[in-house]
Coordinates of C-alpha atoms in Angstrom, one line a residue:
M1 CA 64.7 -23.8 8.4
I2 CA 67.1 -26.4 7.9
S3 CA 66.1 -29.0 5.3
A4 CA 65.3 -32.5 6.0
S5 CA 68.2 -34.0 4.0
A6 CA 70.6 -32.0 6.3
R7 CA 69.0 -33.1 9.1
A8 CA 69.0 -36.9 8.1
Q9 CA 72.5 -36.8 7.2
I10 CA 73.6 -35.2 11.0
G11 CA 75.6 -38.2 11.8
R12 CA 78.0 -38.1 8.5
H13 CA 78.2 -34.2 8.9
R14 CA 79.5 -34.5 12.7
D15 CA 81.9 -37.2 11.4
S16 CA 83.1 -35.0 8.8
F17 CA 83.6 -31.9 11.0
A18 CA 85.5 -33.5 13.5
N19 CA 87.9 -35.3 11.0
A20 CA 88.5 -32.6 8.5
W21 CA 91.7 -30.8 7.9
P22 CA 93.5 -28.2 8.1
F23 CA 91.1 -27.6 10.8
K24 CA 87.4 -28.7 11.7
H25 CA 85.1 -28.0 9.1
V26 CA 82.3 -29.6 7.2
V27 CA 80.1 -28.7 4.0
I28 CA 76.3 -29.3 3.8
D29 CA 74.8 -29.0 0.6
D30 CA 71.1 -28.1 0.2
F31 CA 71.3 -26.7 3.7
F32 CA 68.0 -24.6 3.8
E33 CA 64.6 -25.6 3.2
P34 CA 63.5 -24.6 -0.4
E35 CA 61.1 -21.8 0.8
V36 CA 63.8 -20.2 2.9
L37 CA 66.2 -20.2 0.3
K38 CA 64.0 -18.6 -2.2
A39 CA 63.5 -15.7 0.3
L40 CA 66.8 -15.3 0.8
V41 CA 67.7 -14.8 -3.0
E42 CA 64.7 -13.3 -3.7
D43 CA 65.0 -10.4 -1.1
F44 CA 68.9 -10.3 -1.1
P45 CA 69.5 -6.7 -0.2
P46 CA 71.0 -4.3 -2.5
F47 CA 74.7 -3.1 -2.6
T48 CA 74.8 0.4 -1.1
A49 CA 78.0 2.4 -0.6
E50 CA 76.4 2.9 2.9
K51 CA 77.1 -0.7 3.6
A52 CA 80.2 -1.0 1.9
M53 CA 82.2 1.1 4.0
N54 CA 85.9 -0.7 4.7
E55 CA 88.3 -0.7 7.4
L56 CA 90.1 2.5 5.9
G57 CA 87.0 4.6 5.8
S58 CA 86.1 4.5 2.0
V59 CA 83.6 2.4 -0.1
G60 CA 85.0 -0.7 -1.0
G61 CA 84.0 -3.9 -2.7
K62 CA 82.1 -5.7 -0.2
A63 CA 78.8 -4.7 1.4
V64 CA 77.3 -6.3 4.5
W65 CA 73.8 -6.1 6.0
E66 CA 73.9 -7.0 9.7
D67 CA 70.4 -6.3 10.5
L68 CA 68.1 -8.7 8.6
R69 CA 65.3 -7.4 10.0
A70 CA 65.7 -4.2 8.0
V71 CA 66.0 -6.2 4.8
G72 CA 62.5 -7.0 4.7
P73 CA 59.6 -9.1 6.4
R74 CA 60.8 -12.5 5.2
Y75 CA 64.4 -11.7 6.4
A76 CA 63.0 -10.7 9.6
R77 CA 61.7 -14.1 10.0
I78 CA 64.4 -15.6 8.9
Q79 CA 66.5 -14.0 11.7
E80 CA 64.1 -15.2 14.2
G81 CA 64.8 -18.6 13.1
I82 CA 68.6 -18.4 13.5
A83 CA 68.0 -17.1 16.8
S84 CA 66.0 -20.1 18.0
P85 CA 67.3 -22.6 20.2
A86 CA 66.5 -25.2 17.6
F87 CA 68.9 -23.7 14.9
R88 CA 71.7 -23.4 17.4
E89 CA 71.3 -27.3 18.5
F90 CA 71.7 -28.5 15.1
F91 CA 75.1 -26.8 14.9
S92 CA 75.8 -28.2 18.6
T93 CA 75.1 -31.8 17.4
V94 CA 77.2 -31.6 14.3
T95 CA 80.6 -29.7 16.2
G96 CA 80.0 -31.2 19.4
I97 CA 80.2 -27.6 21.0
S98 CA 77.3 -27.3 23.4
D99 CA 75.6 -24.1 24.8
L100 CA 76.0 -22.2 21.6
L101 CA 75.2 -18.6 21.7
H102 CA 74.1 -16.4 18.6
D103 CA 74.5 -12.5 18.3
D104 CA 71.1 -11.4 17.7
E105 CA 72.7 -8.1 16.3
M106 CA 74.9 -10.2 13.9
Y107 CA 78.0 -8.2 14.5
G108 CA 80.3 -8.6 11.1
G109 CA 77.8 -11.4 10.1
G110 CA 74.2 -11.1 8.1
T111 CA 74.7 -10.6 4.0
H112 CA 77.9 -10.6 2.8
E113 CA 77.9 -9.6 -0.9
N114 CA 81.4 -9.4 -3.1
V115 CA 81.9 -7.3 -6.4
D116 CA 83.9 -8.3 -9.2
G117 CA 87.8 -7.6 -8.5
Q118 CA 86.9 -8.5 -4.7
E119 CA 89.3 -11.0 -2.8
L120 CA 90.0 -11.7 0.7
D121 CA 93.3 -12.6 2.1
P122 CA 93.9 -15.4 4.2
H123 CA 92.7 -14.5 7.8
V124 CA 91.8 -15.5 11.3
D125 CA 88.6 -13.9 12.8
F126 CA 88.2 -11.6 15.5
N127 CA 88.5 -14.1 18.8
Y128 CA 85.9 -12.6 21.1
D129 CA 82.4 -10.4 21.2
E130 CA 83.9 -7.8 23.4
R131 CA 80.1 -6.3 24.0
H132 CA 79.2 -9.8 25.6
G133 CA 82.5 -11.3 26.6
W134 CA 81.8 -14.3 24.4
H135 CA 84.2 -16.6 22.5
R136 CA 83.9 -16.8 18.6
R137 CA 83.4 -20.5 18.2
L138 CA 81.8 -21.1 14.7
N139 CA 81.2 -19.4 11.1
A140 CA 78.4 -20.9 9.0
L141 CA 78.5 -19.5 5.7
V142 CA 75.7 -20.2 3.2
F143 CA 76.0 -19.1 -0.4
L144 CA 73.2 -17.6 -2.4
N145 CA 74.5 -17.4 -6.1
P146 CA 72.1 -19.3 -8.4
E147 CA 74.8 -19.0 -11.2
W148 CA 78.5 -19.2 -10.6
Q149 CA 81.5 -21.2 -11.8
D150 CA 84.7 -22.1 -10.2
A151 CA 86.8 -20.4 -12.7
W152 CA 85.2 -16.8 -11.7
G153 CA 87.1 -17.1 -8.3
G154 CA 85.7 -16.4 -4.8
N155 CA 85.8 -20.0 -3.9
V156 CA 86.4 -20.8 -0.1
E157 CA 89.8 -21.4 0.8
F158 CA 91.2 -23.2 4.0
H159 CA 94.8 -22.6 4.7
S160 CA 97.3 -24.9 6.8
N161 CA 99.6 -21.8 7.4
P162 CA 99.5 -18.8 5.0
R163 CA 102.5 -17.4 6.8
D164 CA 104.6 -20.3 5.2
P165 CA 103.7 -20.0 1.4
E166 CA 106.3 -22.7 0.7
R167 CA 104.5 -25.2 2.7
N168 CA 101.2 -23.6 2.8
E169 CA 98.2 -26.3 1.7
I170 CA 94.8 -25.2 0.8
V171 CA 91.4 -27.0 1.0
T172 CA 89.0 -25.2 -1.4
Y173 CA 85.3 -25.4 -1.8
G174 CA 83.1 -23.8 -4.7
L175 CA 80.1 -21.6 -4.3
R176 CA 77.2 -24.0 -4.8
L177 CA 73.9 -22.4 -4.2
N178 CA 72.6 -23.3 -0.7
R179 CA 75.9 -24.9 0.4
C180 CA 76.6 -24.2 4.0
V181 CA 80.7 -24.1 4.9
L182 CA 80.6 -24.4 8.7
F183 CA 84.1 -24.2 10.4
E184 CA 85.5 -23.8 13.7
T185 CA 86.9 -20.3 14.5
N186 CA 90.4 -20.2 16.5
E187 CA 94.0 -19.1 16.1
H188 CA 94.7 -21.3 13.0
S189 CA 91.7 -21.3 11.2
W190 CA 93.1 -19.6 8.2
H191 CA 90.5 -18.9 5.2
G192 CA 89.6 -16.4 2.6
F193 CA 88.9 -16.6 -1.2
P194 CA 90.7 -15.4 -4.1
R195 CA 90.0 -12.4 -6.4
I196 CA 86.6 -12.6 -8.6
Q197 CA 87.3 -12.5 -12.0
L198 CA 84.0 -12.6 -13.9
P199 CA 83.8 -12.5 -17.6
P200 CA 82.8 -9.5 -19.5
D201 CA 79.1 -10.3 -19.7
K202 CA 78.7 -11.4 -16.2
K203 CA 80.1 -8.4 -14.3
H204 CA 76.6 -8.0 -13.1
L205 CA 76.8 -10.8 -11.0
T206 CA 78.4 -10.6 -7.1
R207 CA 79.5 -13.2 -4.6
R208 CA 76.5 -13.7 -2.2
S209 CA 76.4 -15.4 1.1
L210 CA 74.8 -15.2 4.5
S211 CA 77.3 -15.2 7.4
I212 CA 76.1 -16.5 10.9
Y213 CA 78.8 -16.5 13.7
F214 CA 78.1 -18.8 17.0
Y215 CA 79.7 -18.0 20.2
T216 CA 80.1 -19.6 23.7
R217 CA 80.5 -18.6 27.4
E218 CA 83.8 -20.6 27.8
R219 CA 86.3 -22.4 25.7
P220 CA 88.7 -25.2 26.0
A221 CA 91.9 -23.4 28.1
D222 CA 94.2 -24.4 25.3
E223 CA 92.4 -22.0 22.6
I224 CA 92.3 -19.3 24.8
A225 CA 94.3 -16.3 23.3
P226 CA 94.2 -12.5 24.2
S227 CA 91.5 -10.5 22.7
H228 CA 92.4 -9.5 19.1
A229 CA 90.7 -8.1 16.1
T230 CA 90.8 -10.1 12.8
F231 CA 94.5 -10.9 11.4
Y232 CA 95.4 -11.1 7.8
V233 CA 98.2 -12.2 6.0
Q234 CA 98.6 -10.9 2.7
R235 CA 98.9 -13.2 -0.7
P236 CA 102.3 -14.1 -1.8
L237 CA 103.7 -13.4 -5.2
P238 CA 102.1 -15.5 -8.0
R239 CA 104.2 -18.6 -8.3
H240 CA 104.7 -17.9 -12.0
I241 CA 107.1 -14.8 -10.8
Q242 CA 110.6 -16.6 -11.0
P243 CA 113.9 -15.5 -12.1
G244 CA 114.1 -15.3 -15.5
H245 CA 110.5 -14.7 -15.9
V246 CA 109.6 -11.9 -18.5
L247 CA 107.0 -9.6 -16.9
S248 CA 103.7 -9.2 -18.8
A249 CA 101.4 -6.3 -18.7
E250 CA 99.2 -8.3 -16.5
D251 CA 102.2 -9.3 -14.0
V252 CA 103.1 -5.5 -13.8
Q253 CA 99.6 -4.8 -13.0
E254 CA 99.2 -7.7 -10.2
L255 CA 102.6 -6.7 -8.4
Q256 CA 101.2 -3.1 -8.4
W257 CA 98.0 -4.2 -6.9
L258 CA 100.2 -6.4 -4.1
V259 CA 102.1 -3.4 -3.2
R260 CA 99.5 -1.1 -2.9
K261 CA 97.4 -3.4 -1.0
R262 CA 100.2 -3.8 1.5
D263 CA 100.6 -0.2 1.6
M264 CA 96.9 -0.1 2.5
F265 CA 97.3 -2.5 5.3
L266 CA 100.5 -0.7 6.4
E267 CA 98.5 2.3 6.7
L268 CA 95.9 0.8 8.4
H269 CA 98.0 -0.9 11.2
Q270 CA 99.8 2.5 11.8
R271 CA 96.2 4.3 12.3
K272 CA 95.3 1.7 14.6
E273 CA 98.7 2.0 16.6
L274 CA 98.0 5.7 16.6
E275 CA 94.4 5.0 18.0
R276 CA 95.8 2.5 20.6
S277 CA 98.7 5.3 21.8
A278 CA 96.0 7.9 22.2
A279 CA 94.1 5.8 24.1
F280 CA 97.0 4.6 26.4
Q281 CA 97.8 8.3 27.0
R282 CA 94.6 9.1 27.8
L283 CA 94.4 6.0 30.1
Q284 CA 97.8 7.1 31.7
E285 CA 96.3 10.7 32.2
Y286 CA 93.1 9.4 33.8
H287 CA 95.6 6.9 35.8
G288 CA 97.8 10.0 37.0
T289 CA 94.2 11.8 37.7
V290 CA 93.0 8.9 40.0
L291 CA 96.1 8.7 41.8
Q292 CA 96.2 12.3 42.6
S293 CA 92.6 11.9 43.6
V294 CA 93.4 9.1 46.2
R295 CA 93.9 10.9 49.5
M296 CA 95.5 9.7 52.4
P297 CA 93.0 9.6 55.7
L298 CA 94.7 12.9 57.1
Q299 CA 93.3 15.0 60.2
G300 CA 94.5 18.3 61.0
Y301 CA 95.6 21.5 59.1
V302 CA 97.9 19.5 56.6
V303 CA 97.9 19.3 52.8
Q304 CA 98.7 16.3 50.8
R305 CA 101.0 17.5 48.1
A306 CA 101.1 14.5 45.7
A307 CA 99.8 10.8 44.8
A308 CA 101.0 8.5 47.8
S309 CA 103.1 5.7 46.9
G310 CA 102.2 2.2 48.2
F311 CA 98.7 3.4 49.4
H312 CA 95.6 1.9 47.9
H313 CA 92.6 3.7 47.4
D314 CA 90.5 1.3 49.9
G315 CA 92.9 2.0 52.7
W316 CA 95.4 -0.7 52.3
V317 CA 99.1 0.2 52.5
T318 CA 101.9 -1.9 51.0
S319 CA 105.3 -2.9 52.6
L320 CA 106.7 0.7 51.7
C321 CA 104.5 3.8 51.9
R322 CA 105.3 7.4 51.3
V323 CA 103.5 10.5 51.3
S324 CA 104.6 14.2 50.9
L325 CA 102.8 16.8 53.1
R326 CA 103.0 20.5 53.7
A327 CA 101.8 21.9 57.2
E328 CA 98.9 24.7 56.8
R329 CA 99.5 25.5 60.5
A330 CA 102.6 24.3 63.0
V331 CA 102.5 21.1 63.7
Q332 CA 104.1 19.2 67.0
R333 CA 103.0 15.7 66.8
V334 CA 101.1 13.0 64.6
R335 CA 99.5 9.9 65.3
L336 CA 98.5 6.9 63.2
E337 CA 95.9 4.6 63.7
G338 CA 95.3 1.5 61.9
F339 CA 94.5 -2.4 61.7
V340 CA 96.6 -5.6 61.2
P341 CA 94.5 -8.1 59.4
E342 CA 94.0 -11.5 60.8
D343 CA 95.8 -13.1 57.8
L344 CA 99.2 -12.0 59.7
T345 CA 99.6 -14.3 62.6
D346 CA 103.0 -13.3 63.4
P347 CA 104.5 -10.2 65.0
T348 CA 104.5 -7.6 63.0
R349 CA 106.8 -4.5 63.0
I350 CA 105.6 -1.2 61.8
T351 CA 107.7 1.9 61.2
L352 CA 106.6 5.7 61.1
T353 CA 109.3 8.1 59.8
A354 CA 109.2 11.9 59.4
G355 CA 112.4 13.6 58.4
D356 CA 115.0 12.3 60.7
V357 CA 112.3 11.2 63.5
E358 CA 111.4 7.7 63.7
V359 CA 109.5 5.2 65.9
T360 CA 108.9 1.5 65.5
V361 CA 106.2 -0.5 67.1
E362 CA 105.7 -4.5 67.1
H363 CA 102.4 -5.3 67.1
E364 CA 101.9 -8.9 68.7
A365 CA 98.6 -10.1 67.4
P366 CA 96.0 -8.9 64.5
G367 CA 93.8 -6.0 65.6
R368 CA 94.0 -2.2 66.1
F369 CA 97.1 -0.2 66.8
E370 CA 98.6 3.1 66.9
I371 CA 101.7 5.2 66.4
E372 CA 102.8 8.3 67.7
L373 CA 105.7 10.5 66.9
P374 CA 106.8 13.8 67.9
L375 CA 107.0 15.9 64.8
T376 CA 107.8 19.7 64.8
L377 CA 106.7 21.5 61.4
D378 CA 106.3 25.5 61.0
A379 CA 103.2 26.4 59.2
G380 CA 104.3 26.3 55.5
A381 CA 107.1 23.8 56.0
S382 CA 106.8 20.3 54.1
T383 CA 108.0 16.8 55.0
T384 CA 107.7 13.3 53.6
L385 CA 105.8 10.6 55.9
T386 CA 107.2 7.0 55.4
L387 CA 105.7 3.8 56.4
R388 CA 107.1 0.4 56.8
S389 CA 106.0 -2.8 57.6
S390 CA 107.7 -6.1 58.3
Q391 CA 105.5 -8.7 56.7
T392 CA 102.4 -8.2 54.1
V393 CA 99.4 -10.5 53.7
P394 CA 100.0 -14.0 51.7
V395 CA 98.4 -13.9 48.6
D396 CA 96.3 -16.6 47.3
A397 CA 96.8 -17.6 43.8
D398 CA 93.0 -17.8 43.3
S399 CA 92.1 -14.7 45.1
P400 CA 91.1 -11.7 42.6
D401 CA 93.3 -9.6 44.8
Q402 CA 96.6 -9.8 44.0
R403 CA 97.8 -6.6 45.6
E404 CA 100.5 -6.4 48.0
R405 CA 98.9 -5.3 51.3
S406 CA 100.5 -4.9 54.7
F407 CA 97.7 -3.4 56.9
L408 CA 94.6 -1.2 56.8
L409 CA 95.1 2.5 57.7
R410 CA 92.5 4.2 59.6
S411 CA 93.6 7.7 60.0
I412 CA 96.7 10.2 60.3
V413 CA 96.0 12.5 62.9
F414 CA 98.1 15.7 63.1
E415 CA 98.3 17.8 66.5
H416 CA 98.8 21.6 66.4
A417 CA 100.4 23.7 68.6

């Protein structure tokens, strides 16, 4: 699928990618073979409302077809080629990133079509495919516009730092037909395009491209960041808006649009915050339910009244553990059975307290132990059992289990009158 000329110049493309600024990228003209390009242009899918739903839930000016197979037979064959090892190997050779992965569902990718008036603010893309746990590493954008002029806008822009507009520097590339713009995706790969402004007789044209994303299972440690969605930076005021400038009708319209767009993004982020808060609340409720459902190994006619503190679901006890209990029948004694792990080689003191009664045993070596405590409880009475341990299991920094653990609790047996 990749043209002979693109493959013949792979060494030059590799050097250009490695030395590009403001982040690694390369422009490869005449990228696809003529027959592939012909199919992409002729069968490009129509702009539909269904494919143009934006993040606010309304029909916007950008349509995306992720499922290339649904476009038609020729696009289905192109999708097969994109998923092939040979296709990925070309990009690995150019970028030096080995073991590239392709998302067969092309989430967020596929065909992109933008209408007149559409723009894309500087942004860095989402950094994980959370469905697979993959790191997003590369974007390849191939432009499919047989007719386009730079003056019409929509050109690719790479930004050094759009959050500092006074110092931000921009590298721009036009939308030449069959041009592939390949760039790394990380926490500073800011990119976007300015507003499309077509002349009256060209309003029927749209900005068209094929977007292909590549992933890896791992990435350099200094590039790893917490999982996030796409981050946008709103464009600054036009440079000609300065003190003393008399606003034209176009200036007012531009300022109104900038304010409206910021309001839209504020609404979007407020909605996302509400969604996150609701999800966090559900998680808290679920966590509380789970805690309530974690029961200590009680034997006898005794009921655990609430979640135990310092007790893990798999029987491990921390250095301090408490549980509130209610006796269903009169109690005269309680016996605790547990196991001190081999990680604790020094003598371990374990103390059991109920009300104002307390007993401590010193366990000399790892292994099974018992504690007995006289406990007088009438039927219906409540008390709190407290367990204390003098030492905890050392935690290995490389261990997946970072919990505080003292010993394993096997049972708490209550003897009744």
